[in-house]
Amino acid sequence: MYTYDIEQLLKDGSAIQLKPQGYSMYPLFHPGRDEAIIEAYPIDQLRRGDVILYRRDQGILVHRICRITSDGFYLVGDNQTEIEGPLRPDQIRGKMTGVVRGGKSFSVSHPLYRMLSSLWLFLRPIRPLFWRTATLFR
């Protein structure tokens, strides 16, 4: 499916299911295993911790909102520490509302997912330490 088709489907009110590539959203989202359910969503209802689909020069990406200011939206991948932004509201195409894992879907508004994703976002500054420690136990 072409990028334009994805964006048009979202504009038309359809939910889409994507298999994002890469490890920027690992460990909460596994490439090749998990699929993101994306829907158009009102910009003024987006919050810290929400995962959004957005347009950049390189294409469309999926990352988590870590901060919202009057300048725009600041994003970070779950497997990254560097914050990117500000992102303009017109670059946002949709919000991840669910995940399909192993053929079963769950809502990202589920309390357990919200708790884990909030904790992981909070730990952003020390993620490199976490990854180094985890490699010692492998």
Backbone as JSON Lines, residues from 0, in Angstrom:
{"i":0,"aa":"M","n":[0.85,-1.17,0.0],"ca":[0.0,0.0,0.0],"c":[0.9,1.24,0.0]}
{"i":1,"aa":"Y","n":[0.56,2.22,-0.76],"ca":[1.35,3.44,-0.84],"c":[0.99,4.38,0.3]}
{"i":2,"aa":"T","n":[1.95,5.26,0.64],"ca":[1.75,6.22,1.72],"c":[0.48,7.03,1.49]}
{"i":3,"aa":"Y","n":[0.26,7.47,0.25],"ca":[-0.92,8.26,-0.04],"c":[-2.19,7.48,0.3]}
{"i":4,"aa":"D","n":[-2.22,6.2,-0.02],"ca":[-3.38,5.38,0.27],"c":[-3.65,5.31,1.76]}
{"i":5,"aa":"I","n":[-2.61,5.15,2.55],"ca":[-2.75,5.1,4.01],"c":[-3.32,6.41,4.52]}
{"i":6,"aa":"E","n":[-2.75,7.5,4.06],"ca":[-3.21,8.81,4.52],"c":[-4.65,9.07,4.07]}
{"i":7,"aa":"Q","n":[-5.0,8.66,2.89],"ca":[-6.36,8.87,2.4],"c":[-7.35,8.02,3.18]}
{"i":8,"aa":"L","n":[-7.0,6.78,3.47],"ca":[-7.88,5.92,4.27],"c":[-8.15,6.54,5.64]}
{"i":9,"aa":"L","n":[-7.1,7.07,6.26],"ca":[-7.29,7.72,7.57],"c":[-8.17,8.96,7.45]}
{"i":10,"aa":"K","n":[-7.95,9.76,6.4],"ca":[-8.78,10.95,6.18],"c":[-10.24,10.57,5.98]}
{"i":11,"aa":"D","n":[-10.46,9.42,5.34],"ca":[-11.83,8.96,5.09],"c":[-12.47,8.31,6.3]}
{"i":12,"aa":"G","n":[-11.73,8.22,7.41],"ca":[-12.3,7.67,8.64],"c":[-12.08,6.18,8.85]}
{"i":13,"aa":"S","n":[-11.28,5.55,8.01],"ca":[-11.02,4.12,8.16],"c":[-9.9,3.88,9.17]}
{"i":14,"aa":"A","n":[-9.99,2.79,9.89],"ca":[-8.88,2.34,10.72],"c":[-7.97,1.51,9.82]}
{"i":15,"aa":"I","n":[-6.69,1.62,10.02],"ca":[-5.74,0.84,9.22],"c":[-4.9,-0.01,10.15]}
{"i":16,"aa":"Q","n":[-4.35,-1.07,9.61],"ca":[-3.49,-1.97,10.36],"c":[-2.15,-2.02,9.65]}
{"i":17,"aa":"L","n":[-1.08,-1.65,10.36],"ca":[0.26,-1.56,9.78],"c":[1.23,-2.48,10.51]}
{"i":18,"aa":"K","n":[2.22,-2.95,9.78],"ca":[3.34,-3.69,10.38],"c":[4.56,-2.78,10.3]}
{"i":19,"aa":"P","n":[4.75,-1.93,11.3],"ca":[5.92,-1.06,11.25],"c":[7.22,-1.85,11.2]}
{"i":20,"aa":"Q","n":[8.19,-1.31,10.49],"ca":[9.5,-1.94,10.34],"c":[10.48,-1.28,11.3]}
{"i":21,"aa":"G","n":[11.53,-1.96,11.64],"ca":[12.57,-1.38,12.48],"c":[12.3,-1.6,13.96]}
{"i":22,"aa":"Y","n":[13.28,-1.23,14.75],"ca":[13.23,-1.49,16.19],"c":[13.07,-0.22,17.02]}
{"i":23,"aa":"S","n":[12.64,0.87,16.44],"ca":[12.54,2.11,17.21],"c":[11.49,2.05,18.31]}
{"i":24,"aa":"M","n":[10.5,1.16,18.18],"ca":[9.45,1.07,19.2],"c":[9.58,-0.18,20.08]}
{"i":25,"aa":"Y","n":[10.69,-0.9,19.92],"ca":[10.98,-2.06,20.76],"c":[11.29,-1.57,22.18]}
{"i":26,"aa":"P","n":[10.92,-2.18,23.24],"ca":[10.42,-3.55,23.4],"c":[8.9,-3.66,23.49]}
{"i":27,"aa":"L","n":[8.19,-2.53,23.52],"ca":[6.73,-2.61,23.64],"c":[6.07,-2.98,22.33]}
{"i":28,"aa":"F","n":[6.81,-2.88,21.24],"ca":[6.28,-3.19,19.92],"c":[7.36,-3.95,19.16]}
{"i":29,"aa":"H","n":[7.09,-5.2,18.78],"ca":[8.08,-6.05,18.12],"c":[7.85,-6.06,16.61]}
{"i":30,"aa":"P","n":[8.85,-5.62,15.82],"ca":[8.69,-5.66,14.36],"c":[8.59,-7.1,13.87]}
{"i":31,"aa":"G","n":[7.74,-7.31,12.89],"ca":[7.54,-8.64,12.34],"c":[6.53,-9.47,13.12]}
{"i":32,"aa":"R","n":[6.25,-9.09,14.34],"ca":[5.28,-9.82,15.16],"c":[4.03,-8.98,15.4]}
{"i":33,"aa":"D","n":[4.21,-7.73,15.78],"ca":[3.09,-6.87,16.16],"c":[2.62,-6.01,15.0]}
{"i":34,"aa":"E","n":[1.35,-5.71,15.01],"ca":[0.76,-4.79,14.04],"c":[0.08,-3.66,14.8]}
{"i":35,"aa":"A","n":[0.17,-2.47,14.26],"ca":[-0.44,-1.3,14.88],"c":[-1.78,-1.01,14.22]}
{"i":36,"aa":"I","n":[-2.79,-0.78,15.03],"ca":[-4.09,-0.32,14.54],"c":[-4.09,1.2,14.71]}
{"i":37,"aa":"I","n":[-4.21,1.89,13.6],"ca":[-4.13,3.36,13.58],"c":[-5.46,3.92,13.12]}
{"i":38,"aa":"E","n":[-5.89,4.97,13.81],"ca":[-7.12,5.68,13.43],"c":[-6.86,7.17,13.45]}
{"i":39,"aa":"A","n":[-7.62,7.91,12.65],"ca":[-7.57,9.37,12.72],"c":[-8.03,9.76,14.12]}
{"i":40,"aa":"Y","n":[-7.46,10.82,14.65],"ca":[-7.76,11.18,16.03],"c":[-7.65,12.7,16.15]}
{"i":41,"aa":"P","n":[-8.54,13.33,16.92],"ca":[-8.46,14.8,17.06],"c":[-7.14,15.22,17.71]}
{"i":42,"aa":"I","n":[-6.46,16.14,17.09],"ca":[-5.16,16.61,17.56],"c":[-5.24,17.12,19.01]}
{"i":43,"aa":"D","n":[-6.32,17.82,19.33],"ca":[-6.41,18.41,20.67],"c":[-6.67,17.37,21.77]}
{"i":44,"aa":"Q","n":[-6.88,16.11,21.39],"ca":[-7.09,15.05,22.37],"c":[-5.86,14.14,22.53]}
{"i":45,"aa":"L","n":[-4.8,14.44,21.78],"ca":[-3.58,13.65,21.92],"c":[-2.89,14.02,23.23]}
{"i":46,"aa":"R","n":[-2.3,13.01,23.88],"ca":[-1.67,13.2,25.18],"c":[-0.27,12.59,25.21]}
{"i":47,"aa":"R","n":[0.49,12.98,26.2],"ca":[1.8,12.39,26.45],"c":[1.62,10.88,26.59]}
{"i":48,"aa":"G","n":[2.46,10.12,25.92],"ca":[2.37,8.67,25.98],"c":[1.64,8.05,24.8]}
{"i":49,"aa":"D","n":[0.86,8.84,24.06],"ca":[0.17,8.31,22.89],"c":[1.18,8.01,21.79]}
{"i":50,"aa":"V","n":[0.92,6.96,21.03],"ca":[1.75,6.62,19.86],"c":[1.03,7.14,18.63]}
{"i":51,"aa":"I","n":[1.76,7.9,17.82],"ca":[1.13,8.51,16.64],"c":[1.85,8.11,15.37]}
{"i":52,"aa":"L","n":[1.1,8.16,14.29],"ca":[1.64,7.99,12.93],"c":[1.8,9.4,12.39]}
{"i":53,"aa":"Y","n":[2.98,9.74,11.9],"ca":[3.21,11.1,11.42],"c":[4.09,11.09,10.18]}
{"i":54,"aa":"R","n":[4.04,12.21,9.47],"ca":[4.8,12.37,8.22],"c":[6.04,13.2,8.47]}
{"i":55,"aa":"R","n":[7.15,12.66,7.96],"ca":[8.42,13.37,7.9],"c":[8.9,13.29,6.47]}
{"i":56,"aa":"D","n":[9.97,14.0,6.16],"ca":[10.51,13.97,4.8],"c":[10.8,12.55,4.33]}
{"i":57,"aa":"Q","n":[11.26,11.69,5.24],"ca":[11.65,10.33,4.88],"c":[10.45,9.39,4.72]}
{"i":58,"aa":"G","n":[9.27,9.83,5.03],"ca":[8.09,8.97,4.93],"c":[7.22,9.1,6.16]}
{"i":59,"aa":"I","n":[6.51,8.02,6.49],"ca":[5.67,8.05,7.67],"c":[6.28,7.15,8.74]}
{"i":60,"aa":"L","n":[6.16,7.6,9.98],"ca":[6.77,6.9,11.11],"c":[5.77,6.78,12.25]}
{"i":61,"aa":"V","n":[6.09,5.9,13.19],"ca":[5.28,5.7,14.39],"c":[6.2,5.87,15.59]}
{"i":62,"aa":"H","n":[5.9,6.87,16.44],"ca":[6.65,7.11,17.67],"c":[5.71,7.6,18.76]}
{"i":63,"aa":"R","n":[6.23,7.66,19.97],"ca":[5.44,8.04,21.14],"c":[5.63,9.52,21.46]}
{"i":64,"aa":"I","n":[4.55,10.17,21.85],"ca":[4.61,11.57,22.27],"c":[5.23,11.61,23.67]}
{"i":65,"aa":"C","n":[6.31,12.38,23.81],"ca":[6.91,12.5,25.15],"c":[6.65,13.88,25.75]}
{"i":66,"aa":"R","n":[6.3,14.85,24.9],"ca":[6.05,16.2,25.42],"c":[5.23,16.97,24.39]}
{"i":67,"aa":"I","n":[4.33,17.8,24.88],"ca":[3.54,18.69,24.02],"c":[3.71,20.1,24.56]}
{"i":68,"aa":"T","n":[4.15,21.0,23.69],"ca":[4.32,22.4,24.07],"c":[3.62,23.28,23.04]}
{"i":69,"aa":"S","n":[3.7,24.57,23.26],"ca":[3.12,25.51,22.28],"c":[3.87,25.45,20.96]}
{"i":70,"aa":"D","n":[5.11,24.94,20.98],"ca":[5.91,24.79,19.75],"c":[5.47,23.59,18.92]}
{"i":71,"aa":"G","n":[4.86,22.59,19.55],"ca":[4.45,21.4,18.84],"c":[4.62,20.15,19.67]}
{"i":72,"aa":"F","n":[4.72,19.02,19.0],"ca":[4.8,17.71,19.63],"c":[6.25,17.23,19.57]}
{"i":73,"aa":"Y","n":[6.72,16.68,20.68],"ca":[8.06,16.1,20.75],"c":[7.89,14.6,20.93]}
{"i":74,"aa":"L","n":[8.65,13.83,20.13],"ca":[8.46,12.39,20.04],"c":[9.74,11.63,20.34]}
{"i":75,"aa":"V","n":[9.55,10.38,20.74],"ca":[10.68,9.49,20.96],"c":[10.22,8.06,20.7]}
{"i":76,"aa":"G","n":[11.09,7.27,20.11],"ca":[10.81,5.85,19.97],"c":[11.05,5.16,21.3]}
{"i":77,"aa":"D","n":[10.37,4.06,21.54],"ca":[10.53,3.34,22.8],"c":[11.93,2.75,22.95]}
{"i":78,"aa":"N","n":[12.66,2.61,21.86],"ca":[14.01,2.05,21.9],"c":[15.04,3.15,21.65]}
{"i":79,"aa":"Q","n":[14.64,4.4,21.86],"ca":[15.51,5.53,21.61],"c":[15.55,6.43,22.84]}
{"i":80,"aa":"T","n":[16.55,7.28,22.9],"ca":[16.61,8.27,23.98],"c":[16.56,9.69,23.44]}
{"i":81,"aa":"E","n":[16.91,9.85,22.16],"ca":[16.92,11.18,21.57],"c":[15.5,11.61,21.2]}
{"i":82,"aa":"I","n":[15.14,12.79,21.66],"ca":[13.81,13.35,21.4],"c":[13.86,14.12,20.1]}
{"i":83,"aa":"E","n":[12.86,13.94,19.26],"ca":[12.77,14.7,18.01],"c":[11.58,15.64,18.06]}
{"i":84,"aa":"G","n":[11.72,16.75,17.41],"ca":[10.62,17.71,17.37],"c":[11.15,19.12,17.29]}
{"i":85,"aa":"P","n":[10.3,20.06,17.25],"ca":[8.84,19.91,17.38],"c":[8.2,19.46,16.06]}
{"i":86,"aa":"L","n":[7.16,18.69,16.21],"ca":[6.37,18.21,15.1],"c":[5.12,19.08,15.02]}
{"i":87,"aa":"R","n":[4.8,19.53,13.84],"ca":[3.6,20.36,13.65],"c":[2.35,19.48,13.64]}
{"i":88,"aa":"P","n":[1.24,19.99,14.12],"ca":[-0.01,19.2,14.11],"c":[-0.4,18.69,12.73]}
{"i":89,"aa":"D","n":[-0.09,19.46,11.66],"ca":[-0.48,19.02,10.31],"c":[0.35,17.84,9.82]}
{"i":90,"aa":"Q","n":[1.4,17.45,10.54],"ca":[2.2,16.29,10.17],"c":[1.62,14.99,10.75]}
{"i":91,"aa":"I","n":[0.72,15.12,11.7],"ca":[0.16,13.95,12.37],"c":[-0.97,13.36,11.54]}
{"i":92,"aa":"R","n":[-0.91,12.07,11.31],"ca":[-1.9,11.39,10.48],"c":[-2.89,10.55,11.29]}
{"i":93,"aa":"G","n":[-2.45,10.04,12.44],"ca":[-3.36,9.21,13.24],"c":[-2.71,8.77,14.53]}
{"i":94,"aa":"K","n":[-3.49,8.09,15.33],"ca":[-3.05,7.6,16.64],"c":[-3.2,6.09,16.69]}
{"i":95,"aa":"M","n":[-2.24,5.42,17.31],"ca":[-2.35,3.98,17.5],"c":[-3.39,3.73,18.59]}
{"i":96,"aa":"T","n":[-4.42,2.99,18.24],"ca":[-5.49,2.7,19.2],"c":[-5.48,1.26,19.66]}
{"i":97,"aa":"G","n":[-4.71,0.42,18.97],"ca":[-4.64,-0.98,19.34],"c":[-3.41,-1.65,18.77]}
{"i":98,"aa":"V","n":[-3.15,-2.84,19.28],"ca":[-2.03,-3.66,18.81],"c":[-2.57,-5.05,18.54]}
{"i":99,"aa":"V","n":[-2.13,-5.64,17.43],"ca":[-2.44,-7.04,17.13],"c":[-1.17,-7.83,17.38]}
{"i":100,"aa":"R","n":[-1.26,-8.79,18.29],"ca":[-0.11,-9.62,18.67],"c":[-0.58,-11.06,18.7]}
{"i":101,"aa":"G","n":[0.04,-11.9,17.89],"ca":[-0.33,-13.31,17.87],"c":[-1.77,-13.54,17.44]}
{"i":102,"aa":"G","n":[-2.26,-12.7,16.55],"ca":[-3.63,-12.84,16.06],"c":[-4.7,-12.28,16.97]}
{"i":103,"aa":"K","n":[-4.31,-11.8,18.14],"ca":[-5.27,-11.2,19.08],"c":[-4.97,-9.72,19.23]}
{"i":104,"aa":"S","n":[-6.03,-8.94,19.33],"ca":[-5.83,-7.5,19.47],"c":[-6.14,-7.04,20.89]}
{"i":105,"aa":"F","n":[-5.48,-5.97,21.28],"ca":[-5.78,-5.32,22.55],"c":[-5.7,-3.82,22.36]}
{"i":106,"aa":"S","n":[-6.45,-3.12,23.16],"ca":[-6.5,-1.66,23.09],"c":[-5.32,-1.06,23.85]}
{"i":107,"aa":"V","n":[-4.78,0.02,23.32],"ca":[-3.7,0.7,24.01],"c":[-4.24,1.51,25.2]}
{"i":108,"aa":"S","n":[-5.54,1.57,25.35],"ca":[-6.11,2.23,26.53],"c":[-6.27,1.24,27.69]}
{"i":109,"aa":"H","n":[-5.9,-0.03,27.48],"ca":[-5.94,-1.02,28.55],"c":[-5.02,-0.54,29.68]}
{"i":110,"aa":"P","n":[-5.48,-0.6,30.93],"ca":[-4.68,-0.07,32.05],"c":[-3.27,-0.65,32.15]}
{"i":111,"aa":"L","n":[-3.09,-1.93,31.88],"ca":[-1.77,-2.53,31.97],"c":[-0.83,-1.96,30.9]}
{"i":112,"aa":"Y","n":[-1.33,-1.81,29.68],"ca":[-0.51,-1.23,28.62],"c":[-0.17,0.22,28.96]}
{"i":113,"aa":"R","n":[-1.15,0.99,29.43],"ca":[-0.91,2.4,29.78],"c":[0.15,2.5,30.87]}
{"i":114,"aa":"M","n":[0.07,1.61,31.87],"ca":[1.02,1.63,32.97],"c":[2.44,1.32,32.47]}
{"i":115,"aa":"L","n":[2.56,0.24,31.67],"ca":[3.88,-0.14,31.16],"c":[4.47,0.92,30.24]}
{"i":116,"aa":"S","n":[3.65,1.46,29.35],"ca":[4.17,2.46,28.41],"c":[4.53,3.76,29.14]}
{"i":117,"aa":"S","n":[3.77,4.13,30.16],"ca":[4.09,5.34,30.95],"c":[5.39,5.15,31.71]}
{"i":118,"aa":"L","n":[5.56,3.97,32.31],"ca":[6.79,3.67,33.03],"c":[7.99,3.7,32.08]}
{"i":119,"aa":"W","n":[7.83,3.09,30.91],"ca":[8.93,3.04,29.94],"c":[9.29,4.45,29.45]}
{"i":120,"aa":"L","n":[8.29,5.3,29.25],"ca":[8.55,6.68,28.84],"c":[9.26,7.44,29.96]}
{"i":121,"aa":"F","n":[8.84,7.23,31.2],"ca":[9.46,7.87,32.34],"c":[10.94,7.48,32.45]}
{"i":122,"aa":"L","n":[11.25,6.23,32.1],"ca":[12.62,5.72,32.21],"c":[13.52,6.1,31.03]}
{"i":123,"aa":"R","n":[13.01,6.9,30.09],"ca":[13.76,7.27,28.89],"c":[15.19,7.71,29.17]}
{"i":124,"aa":"P","n":[15.45,8.57,30.15],"ca":[16.83,9.01,30.36],"c":[17.8,7.89,30.76]}
{"i":125,"aa":"I","n":[17.29,6.82,31.37],"ca":[18.2,5.75,31.81],"c":[18.07,4.48,30.98]}
{"i":126,"aa":"R","n":[17.4,4.54,29.85],"ca":[17.28,3.35,29.0],"c":[18.62,2.76,28.58]}
{"i":127,"aa":"P","n":[19.63,3.59,28.24],"ca":[20.91,2.99,27.87],"c":[21.49,2.12,29.01]}
{"i":128,"aa":"L","n":[21.35,2.57,30.24],"ca":[21.81,1.78,31.38],"c":[21.02,0.47,31.48]}
{"i":129,"aa":"F","n":[19.72,0.55,31.24],"ca":[18.87,-0.65,31.26],"c":[19.35,-1.65,30.22]}
{"i":130,"aa":"W","n":[19.61,-1.2,28.99],"ca":[20.03,-2.1,27.92],"c":[21.41,-2.71,28.2]}
{"i":131,"aa":"R","n":[22.32,-1.9,28.75],"ca":[23.64,-2.43,29.09],"c":[23.53,-3.5,30.18]}
{"i":132,"aa":"T","n":[22.68,-3.25,31.17],"ca":[22.49,-4.21,32.26],"c":[21.84,-5.49,31.72]}
{"i":133,"aa":"A","n":[20.88,-5.34,30.84],"ca":[20.18,-6.51,30.28],"c":[21.13,-7.39,29.49]}
{"i":134,"aa":"T","n":[22.1,-6.79,28.79],"ca":[23.05,-7.6,28.01],"c":[23.97,-8.42,28.91]}
{"i":135,"aa":"L","n":[24.19,-7.99,30.14],"ca":[25.01,-8.76,31.08],"c":[24.35,-10.08,31.46]}
{"i":136,"aa":"F","n":[23.02,-10.11,31.4],"ca":[22.27,-11.3,31.8],"c":[21.97,-12.25,30.65]}
{"i":137,"aa":"R","n":[22.44,-11.93,29.46],"ca":[22.2,-12.8,28.31],"c":[23.22,-13.89,28.21]}
